[in-house]
mmCIF file of C-alpha atoms and ligand atoms in Angstrom:
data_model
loop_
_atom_site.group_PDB
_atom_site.id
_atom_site.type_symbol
_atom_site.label_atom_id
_atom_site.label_comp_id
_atom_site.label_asym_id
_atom_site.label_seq_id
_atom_site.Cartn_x
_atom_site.Cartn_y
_atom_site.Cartn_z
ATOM 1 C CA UNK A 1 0.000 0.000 0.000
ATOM 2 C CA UNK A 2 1.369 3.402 -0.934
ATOM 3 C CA UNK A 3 0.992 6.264 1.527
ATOM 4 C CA UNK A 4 0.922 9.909 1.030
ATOM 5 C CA UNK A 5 4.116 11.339 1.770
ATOM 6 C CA UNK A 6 2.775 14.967 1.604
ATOM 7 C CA UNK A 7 -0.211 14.987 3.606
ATOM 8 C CA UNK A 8 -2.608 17.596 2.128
ATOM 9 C CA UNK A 9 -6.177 18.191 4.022
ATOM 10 C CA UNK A 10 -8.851 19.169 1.459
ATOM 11 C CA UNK A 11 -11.007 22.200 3.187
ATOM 12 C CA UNK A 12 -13.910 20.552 2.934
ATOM 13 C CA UNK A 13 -12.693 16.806 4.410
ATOM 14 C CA UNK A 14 -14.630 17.108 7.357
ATOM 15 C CA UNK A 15 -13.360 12.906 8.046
ATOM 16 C CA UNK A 16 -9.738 14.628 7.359
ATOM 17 C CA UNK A 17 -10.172 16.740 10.267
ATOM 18 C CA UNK A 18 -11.314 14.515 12.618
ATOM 19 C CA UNK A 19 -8.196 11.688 11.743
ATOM 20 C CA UNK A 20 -5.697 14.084 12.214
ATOM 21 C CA UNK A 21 -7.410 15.695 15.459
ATOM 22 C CA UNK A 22 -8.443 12.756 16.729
ATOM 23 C CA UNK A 23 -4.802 11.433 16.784
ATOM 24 C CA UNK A 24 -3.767 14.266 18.652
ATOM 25 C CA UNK A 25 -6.020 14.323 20.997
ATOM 26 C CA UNK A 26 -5.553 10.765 21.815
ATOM 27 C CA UNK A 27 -1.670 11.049 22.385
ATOM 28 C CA UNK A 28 -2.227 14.064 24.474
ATOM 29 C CA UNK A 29 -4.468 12.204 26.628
ATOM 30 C CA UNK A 30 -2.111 9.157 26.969
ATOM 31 C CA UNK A 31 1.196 11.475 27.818
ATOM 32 C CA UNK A 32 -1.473 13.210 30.682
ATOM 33 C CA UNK A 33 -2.888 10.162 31.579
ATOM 34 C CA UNK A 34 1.209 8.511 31.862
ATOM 35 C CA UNK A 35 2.447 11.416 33.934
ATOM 36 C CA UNK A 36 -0.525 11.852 36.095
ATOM 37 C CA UNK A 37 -0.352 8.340 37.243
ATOM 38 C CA UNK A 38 2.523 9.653 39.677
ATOM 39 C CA UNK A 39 0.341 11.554 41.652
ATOM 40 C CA UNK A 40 -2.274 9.022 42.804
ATOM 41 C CA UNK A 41 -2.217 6.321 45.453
ATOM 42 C CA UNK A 42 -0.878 2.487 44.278
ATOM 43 C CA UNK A 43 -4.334 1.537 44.568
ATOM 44 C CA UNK A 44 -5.235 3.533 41.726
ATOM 45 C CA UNK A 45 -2.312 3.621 39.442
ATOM 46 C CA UNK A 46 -3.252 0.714 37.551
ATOM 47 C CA UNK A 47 -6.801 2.234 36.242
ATOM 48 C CA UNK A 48 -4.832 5.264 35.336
ATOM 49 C CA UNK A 49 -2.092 2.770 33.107
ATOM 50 C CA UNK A 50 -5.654 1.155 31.312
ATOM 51 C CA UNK A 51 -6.717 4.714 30.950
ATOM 52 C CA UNK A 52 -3.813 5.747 28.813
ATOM 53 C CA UNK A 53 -3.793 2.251 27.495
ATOM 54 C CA UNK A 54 -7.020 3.068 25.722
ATOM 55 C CA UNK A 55 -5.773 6.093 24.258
ATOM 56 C CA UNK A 56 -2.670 5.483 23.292
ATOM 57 C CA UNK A 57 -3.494 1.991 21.443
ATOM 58 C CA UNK A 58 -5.946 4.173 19.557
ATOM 59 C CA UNK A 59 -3.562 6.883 18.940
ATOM 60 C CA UNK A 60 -1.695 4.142 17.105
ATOM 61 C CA UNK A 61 -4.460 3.019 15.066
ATOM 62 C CA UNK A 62 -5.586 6.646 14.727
ATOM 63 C CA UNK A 63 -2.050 6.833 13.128
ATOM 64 C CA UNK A 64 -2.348 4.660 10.569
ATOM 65 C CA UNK A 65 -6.366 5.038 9.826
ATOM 66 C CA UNK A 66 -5.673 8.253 8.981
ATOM 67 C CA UNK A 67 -3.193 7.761 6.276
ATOM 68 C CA UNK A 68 -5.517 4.628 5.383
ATOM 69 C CA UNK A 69 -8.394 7.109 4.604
ATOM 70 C CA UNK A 70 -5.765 10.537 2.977
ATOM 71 C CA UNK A 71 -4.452 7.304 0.591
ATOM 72 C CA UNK A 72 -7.598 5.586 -0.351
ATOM 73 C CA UNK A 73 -10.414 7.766 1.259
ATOM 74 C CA UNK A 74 -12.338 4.733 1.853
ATOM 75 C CA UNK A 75 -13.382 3.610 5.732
ATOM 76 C CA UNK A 76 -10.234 1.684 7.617
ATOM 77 C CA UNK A 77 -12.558 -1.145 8.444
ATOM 78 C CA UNK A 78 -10.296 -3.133 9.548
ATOM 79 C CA UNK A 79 -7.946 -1.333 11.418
ATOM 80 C CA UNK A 80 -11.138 0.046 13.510
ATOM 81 C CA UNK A 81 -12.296 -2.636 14.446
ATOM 82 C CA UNK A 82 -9.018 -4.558 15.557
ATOM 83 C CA UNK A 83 -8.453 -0.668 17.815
ATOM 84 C CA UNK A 84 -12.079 -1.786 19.299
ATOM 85 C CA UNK A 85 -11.416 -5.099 20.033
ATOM 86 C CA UNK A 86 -8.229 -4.193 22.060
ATOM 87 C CA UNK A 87 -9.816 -1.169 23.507
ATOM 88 C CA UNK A 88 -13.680 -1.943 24.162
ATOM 89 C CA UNK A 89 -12.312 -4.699 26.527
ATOM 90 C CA UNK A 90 -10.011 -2.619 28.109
ATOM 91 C CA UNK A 91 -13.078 -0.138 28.981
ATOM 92 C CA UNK A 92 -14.550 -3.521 30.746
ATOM 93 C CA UNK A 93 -11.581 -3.627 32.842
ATOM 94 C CA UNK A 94 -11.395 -0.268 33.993
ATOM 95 C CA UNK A 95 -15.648 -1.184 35.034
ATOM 96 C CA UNK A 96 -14.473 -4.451 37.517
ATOM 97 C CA UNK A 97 -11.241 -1.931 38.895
ATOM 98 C CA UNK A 98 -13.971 0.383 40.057
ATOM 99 C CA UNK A 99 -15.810 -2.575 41.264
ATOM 100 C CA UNK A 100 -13.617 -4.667 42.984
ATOM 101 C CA UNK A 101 -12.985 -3.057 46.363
ATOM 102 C CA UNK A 102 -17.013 -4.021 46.659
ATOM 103 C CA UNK A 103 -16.309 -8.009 45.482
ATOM 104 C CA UNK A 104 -16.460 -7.770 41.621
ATOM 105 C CA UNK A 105 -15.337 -11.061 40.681
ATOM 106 C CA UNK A 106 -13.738 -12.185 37.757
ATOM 107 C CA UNK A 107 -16.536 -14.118 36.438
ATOM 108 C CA UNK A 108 -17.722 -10.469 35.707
ATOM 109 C CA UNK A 109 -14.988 -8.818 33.966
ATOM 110 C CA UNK A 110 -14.961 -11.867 31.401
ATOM 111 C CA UNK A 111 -18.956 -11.819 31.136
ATOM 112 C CA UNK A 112 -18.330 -7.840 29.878
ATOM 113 C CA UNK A 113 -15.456 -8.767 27.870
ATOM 114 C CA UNK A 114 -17.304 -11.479 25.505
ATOM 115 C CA UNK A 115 -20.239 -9.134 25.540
ATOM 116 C CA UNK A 116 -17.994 -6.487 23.790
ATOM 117 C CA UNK A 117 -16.246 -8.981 21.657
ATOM 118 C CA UNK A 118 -19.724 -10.534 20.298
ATOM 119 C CA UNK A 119 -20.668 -6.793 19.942
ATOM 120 C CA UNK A 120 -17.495 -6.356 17.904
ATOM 121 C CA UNK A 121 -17.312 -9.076 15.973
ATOM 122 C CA UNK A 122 -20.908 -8.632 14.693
ATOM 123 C CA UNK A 123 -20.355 -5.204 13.559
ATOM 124 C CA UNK A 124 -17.357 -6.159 12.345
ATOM 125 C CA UNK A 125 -19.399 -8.963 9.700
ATOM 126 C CA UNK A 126 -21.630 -6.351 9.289
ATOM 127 C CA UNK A 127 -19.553 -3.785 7.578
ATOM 128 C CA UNK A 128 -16.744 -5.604 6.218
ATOM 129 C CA UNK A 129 -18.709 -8.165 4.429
ATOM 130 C CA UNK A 130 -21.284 -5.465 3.321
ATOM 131 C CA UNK A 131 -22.146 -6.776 -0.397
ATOM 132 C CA UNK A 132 -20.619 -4.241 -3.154
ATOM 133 C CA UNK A 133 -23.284 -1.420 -3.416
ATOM 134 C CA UNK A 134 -24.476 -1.991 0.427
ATOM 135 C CA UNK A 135 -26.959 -4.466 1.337
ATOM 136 C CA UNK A 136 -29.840 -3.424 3.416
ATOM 137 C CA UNK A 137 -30.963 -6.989 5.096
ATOM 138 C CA UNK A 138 -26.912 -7.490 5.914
ATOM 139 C CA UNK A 139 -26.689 -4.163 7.515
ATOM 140 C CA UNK A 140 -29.935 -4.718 9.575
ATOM 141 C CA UNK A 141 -29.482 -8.521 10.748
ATOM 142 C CA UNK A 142 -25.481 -7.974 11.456
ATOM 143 C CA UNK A 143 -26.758 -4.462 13.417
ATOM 144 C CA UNK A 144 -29.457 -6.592 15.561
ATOM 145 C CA UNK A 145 -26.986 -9.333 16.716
ATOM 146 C CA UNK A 146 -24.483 -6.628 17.759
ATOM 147 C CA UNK A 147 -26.656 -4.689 19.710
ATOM 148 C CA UNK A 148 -27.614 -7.583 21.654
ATOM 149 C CA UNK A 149 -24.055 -7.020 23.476
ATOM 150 C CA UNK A 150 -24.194 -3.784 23.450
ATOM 151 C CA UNK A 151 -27.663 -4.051 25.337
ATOM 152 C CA UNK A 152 -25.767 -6.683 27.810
ATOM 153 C CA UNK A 153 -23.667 -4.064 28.456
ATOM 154 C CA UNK A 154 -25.492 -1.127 29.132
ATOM 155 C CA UNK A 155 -27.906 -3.567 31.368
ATOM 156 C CA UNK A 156 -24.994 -4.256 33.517
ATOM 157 C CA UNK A 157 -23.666 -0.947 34.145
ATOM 158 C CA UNK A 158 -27.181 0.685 34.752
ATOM 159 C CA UNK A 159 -29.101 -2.293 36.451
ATOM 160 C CA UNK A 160 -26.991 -4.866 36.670
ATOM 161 C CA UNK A 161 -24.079 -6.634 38.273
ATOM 162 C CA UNK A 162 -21.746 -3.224 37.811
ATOM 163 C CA UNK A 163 -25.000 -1.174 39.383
ATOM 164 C CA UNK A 164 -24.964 -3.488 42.174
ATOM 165 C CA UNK A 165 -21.776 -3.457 43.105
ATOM 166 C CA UNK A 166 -21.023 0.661 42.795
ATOM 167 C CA UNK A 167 -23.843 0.308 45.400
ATOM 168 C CA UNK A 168 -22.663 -2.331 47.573
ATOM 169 C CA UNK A 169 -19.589 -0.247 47.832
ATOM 170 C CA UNK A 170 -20.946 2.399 49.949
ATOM 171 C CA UNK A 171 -19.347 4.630 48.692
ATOM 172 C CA UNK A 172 -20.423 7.899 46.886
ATOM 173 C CA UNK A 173 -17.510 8.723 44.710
ATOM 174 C CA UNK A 174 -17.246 4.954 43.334
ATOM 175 C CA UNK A 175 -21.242 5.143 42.802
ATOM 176 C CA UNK A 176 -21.081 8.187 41.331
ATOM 177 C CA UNK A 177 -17.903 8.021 38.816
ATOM 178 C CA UNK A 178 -19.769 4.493 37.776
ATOM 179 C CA UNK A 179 -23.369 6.188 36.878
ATOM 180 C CA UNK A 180 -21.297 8.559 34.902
ATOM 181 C CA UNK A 181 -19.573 6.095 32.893
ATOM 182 C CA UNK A 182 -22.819 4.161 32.289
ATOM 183 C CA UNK A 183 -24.212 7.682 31.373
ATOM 184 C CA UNK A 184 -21.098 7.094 28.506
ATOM 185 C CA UNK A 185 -22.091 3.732 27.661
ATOM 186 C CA UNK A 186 -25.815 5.230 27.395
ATOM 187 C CA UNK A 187 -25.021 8.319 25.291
ATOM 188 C CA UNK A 188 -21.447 8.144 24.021
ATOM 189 C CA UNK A 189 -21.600 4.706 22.632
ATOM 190 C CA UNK A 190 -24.905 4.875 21.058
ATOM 191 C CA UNK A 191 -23.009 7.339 18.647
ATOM 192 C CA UNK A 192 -21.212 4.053 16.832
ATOM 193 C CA UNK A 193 -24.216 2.493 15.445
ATOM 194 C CA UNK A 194 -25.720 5.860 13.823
ATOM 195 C CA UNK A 195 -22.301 5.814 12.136
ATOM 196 C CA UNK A 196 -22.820 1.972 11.065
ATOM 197 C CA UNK A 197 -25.713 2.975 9.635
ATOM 198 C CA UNK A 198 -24.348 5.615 7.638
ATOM 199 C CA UNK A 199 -22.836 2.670 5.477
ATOM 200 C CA UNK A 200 -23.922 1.688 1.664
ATOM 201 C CA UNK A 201 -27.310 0.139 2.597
ATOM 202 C CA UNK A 202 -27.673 1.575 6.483
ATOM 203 C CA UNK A 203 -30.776 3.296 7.159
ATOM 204 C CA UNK A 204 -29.493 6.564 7.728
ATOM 205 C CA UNK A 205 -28.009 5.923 4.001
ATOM 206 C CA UNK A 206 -31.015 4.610 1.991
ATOM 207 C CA UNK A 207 -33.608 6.465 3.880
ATOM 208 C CA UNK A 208 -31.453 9.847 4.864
ATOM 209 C CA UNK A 209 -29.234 9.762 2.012
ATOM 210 C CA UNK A 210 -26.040 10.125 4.569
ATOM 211 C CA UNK A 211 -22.621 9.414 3.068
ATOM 212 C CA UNK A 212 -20.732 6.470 3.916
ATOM 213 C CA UNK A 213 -17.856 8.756 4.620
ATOM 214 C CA UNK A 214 -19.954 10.084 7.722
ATOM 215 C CA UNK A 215 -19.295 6.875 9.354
ATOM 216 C CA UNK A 216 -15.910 7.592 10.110
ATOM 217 C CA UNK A 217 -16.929 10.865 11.200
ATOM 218 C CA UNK A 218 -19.507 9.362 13.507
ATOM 219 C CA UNK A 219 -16.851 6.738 14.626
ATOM 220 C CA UNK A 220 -14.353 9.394 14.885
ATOM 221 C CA UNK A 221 -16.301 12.112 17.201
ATOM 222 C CA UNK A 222 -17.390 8.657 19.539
ATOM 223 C CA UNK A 223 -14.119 7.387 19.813
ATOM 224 C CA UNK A 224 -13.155 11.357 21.364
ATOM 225 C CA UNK A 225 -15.597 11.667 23.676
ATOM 226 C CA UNK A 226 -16.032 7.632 25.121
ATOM 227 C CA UNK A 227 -11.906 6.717 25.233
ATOM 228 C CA UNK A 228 -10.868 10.524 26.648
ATOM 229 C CA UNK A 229 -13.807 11.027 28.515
ATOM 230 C CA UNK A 230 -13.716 7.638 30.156
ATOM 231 C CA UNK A 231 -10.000 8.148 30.951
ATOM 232 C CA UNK A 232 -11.066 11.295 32.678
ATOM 233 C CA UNK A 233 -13.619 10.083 34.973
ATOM 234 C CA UNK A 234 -11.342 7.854 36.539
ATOM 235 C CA UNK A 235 -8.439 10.119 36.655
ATOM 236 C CA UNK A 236 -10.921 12.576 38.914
ATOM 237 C CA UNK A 237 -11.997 9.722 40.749
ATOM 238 C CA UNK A 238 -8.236 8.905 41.686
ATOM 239 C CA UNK A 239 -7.535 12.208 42.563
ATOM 240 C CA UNK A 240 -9.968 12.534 44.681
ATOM 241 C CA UNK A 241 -10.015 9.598 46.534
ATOM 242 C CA UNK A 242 -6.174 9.952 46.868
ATOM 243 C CA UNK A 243 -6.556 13.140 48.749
ATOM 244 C CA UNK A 244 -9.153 11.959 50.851
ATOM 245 C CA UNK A 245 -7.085 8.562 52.031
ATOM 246 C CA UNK A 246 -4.012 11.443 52.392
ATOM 247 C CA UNK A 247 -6.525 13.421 54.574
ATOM 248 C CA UNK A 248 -7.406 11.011 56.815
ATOM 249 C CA UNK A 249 -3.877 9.517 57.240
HETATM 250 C C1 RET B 301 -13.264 2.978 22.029
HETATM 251 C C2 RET B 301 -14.246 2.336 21.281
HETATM 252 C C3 RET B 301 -15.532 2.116 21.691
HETATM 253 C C4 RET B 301 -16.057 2.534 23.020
HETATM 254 C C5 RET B 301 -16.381 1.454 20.745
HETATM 255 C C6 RET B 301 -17.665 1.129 20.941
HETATM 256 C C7 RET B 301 -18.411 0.536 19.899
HETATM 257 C C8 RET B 301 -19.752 0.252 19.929
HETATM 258 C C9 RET B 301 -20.585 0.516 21.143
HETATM 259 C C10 RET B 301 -20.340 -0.316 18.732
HETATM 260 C C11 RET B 301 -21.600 -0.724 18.621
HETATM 261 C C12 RET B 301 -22.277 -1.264 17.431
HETATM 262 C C13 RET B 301 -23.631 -1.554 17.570
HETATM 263 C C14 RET B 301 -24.341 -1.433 18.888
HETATM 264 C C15 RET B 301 -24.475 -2.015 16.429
HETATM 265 C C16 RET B 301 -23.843 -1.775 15.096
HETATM 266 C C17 RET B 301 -22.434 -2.208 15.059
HETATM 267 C C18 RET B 301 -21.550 -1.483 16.081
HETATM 268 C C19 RET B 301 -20.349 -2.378 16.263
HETATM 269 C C20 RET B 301 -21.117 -0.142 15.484
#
């Protein structure tokens, strides 16, 4: 594959914009999310390494999607979907670290982790195997079987096991840093499938007339918000449960 050794932004690449920003962004947030890791307790500096974890492995893959889509300007199917497979599960882990002072068992973390790889690999059948010109019935029955893990998901951290637990913990800061990331899981990662079905055959693109390009811009503005915005619940939650535990010392 030949890639562009000028790199060139068209004005109007509105997907442009959002590889090269979302790159940045991402590898900011890993160096902060790195350094930071210094100034909370032990007890938290491993949900502050899977924070920049997240970010940085998509920095990487931000990296080379983006000279994937200035070389070919089609989607970097695969390449997305192999960042979300290392990523999504990583997002799982960072749910049982806030969970496990109140008995999150392991049993749990895996249950999350093959409900995000079923997600994944369904949406990943979905769009990759897409028949040439976009096929309506593929979009739709791939779309279905992936929500179903979403939908696992999204039980868990509002009503479920995750719910449970942030409540069994008895304490507010855990219970409240937990709603907010199932707030992200509610909001921020409903954003992915409205970009799915901006592909050739999607809904939004046979009945809205959206452009298949606007699912990388969909993906793109998601991937932003969820991976850095995740990152930076639990960075605030560290902090401020470190200076508590330094308070009452
Ligand atoms: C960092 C990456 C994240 C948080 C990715 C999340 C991806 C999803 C929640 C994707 C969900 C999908 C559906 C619910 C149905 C259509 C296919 C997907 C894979 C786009």
């Amino acid at each position: 594959m030949i890639l562009l050794d000028i790199v060139t932004i068209p004005k109007d690449d509105a997907v442009a914009f959002t590889f090269f920003t979302g790159y940045m962004a991402m590898m900011a947030a890993s160096v902060f999310f790195f350094f930071e890791r210094t100034q909370v307790s032990d007890k938290w500096k491993t949900s502050l390494l899977i924070s920049g974890l997240i970010t940085f492995i998509a920095a990487v893959h931000y990296f080379y999607m983006r000279d994937y889509y200035m070389a070919t300007g089609e989607n970097p199917t695969a390449l997305r979907y192999i960042d979300w497979t290392l990523t999504v599960p990583l997002m799982c882990v960072e749910f049982y670290l806030l969970t496990k002072a109140a008995g999150a068992k392991k049993a749990l973390l895996w249950k999350l982790i093959i409900a995000s790889v079923w997600m994944l690999v369904f949406g990943y059948i979905g769009e990759a195997f897409n028949p040439e010109g976009g096929s309506t019935s593929h979009s739709v029955i791939y779309g279905v079987l992936s929500t179903i893990g979403y939908l696992y998901i999204l039980y868990a951290a509002w009503m479920g096991e995750v719910a449970q637990l942030a409540k069994d913990s008895n304490n507010e800061s855990i219970q409240r840093s937990v709603r907010i990331l199932a707030w992200f899981v509610l909001v921020g990662w409903a954003i992915y499938p409205i970009g799915y079905m901006c592909m050739p055959g999607g809904w939004l693109n046979t009945g809205l007339g959206w452009e298949s390009s606007s699912v990388d811009l969909f993906y793109n503005i998601a991937d932003a918000v969820n991976k850095i915005g995740f990152g930076l619940v639990v960075y605030s939650l560290a902090i401020s449960e470190t200076a508590k535990a330094k308070a009452a010392a």
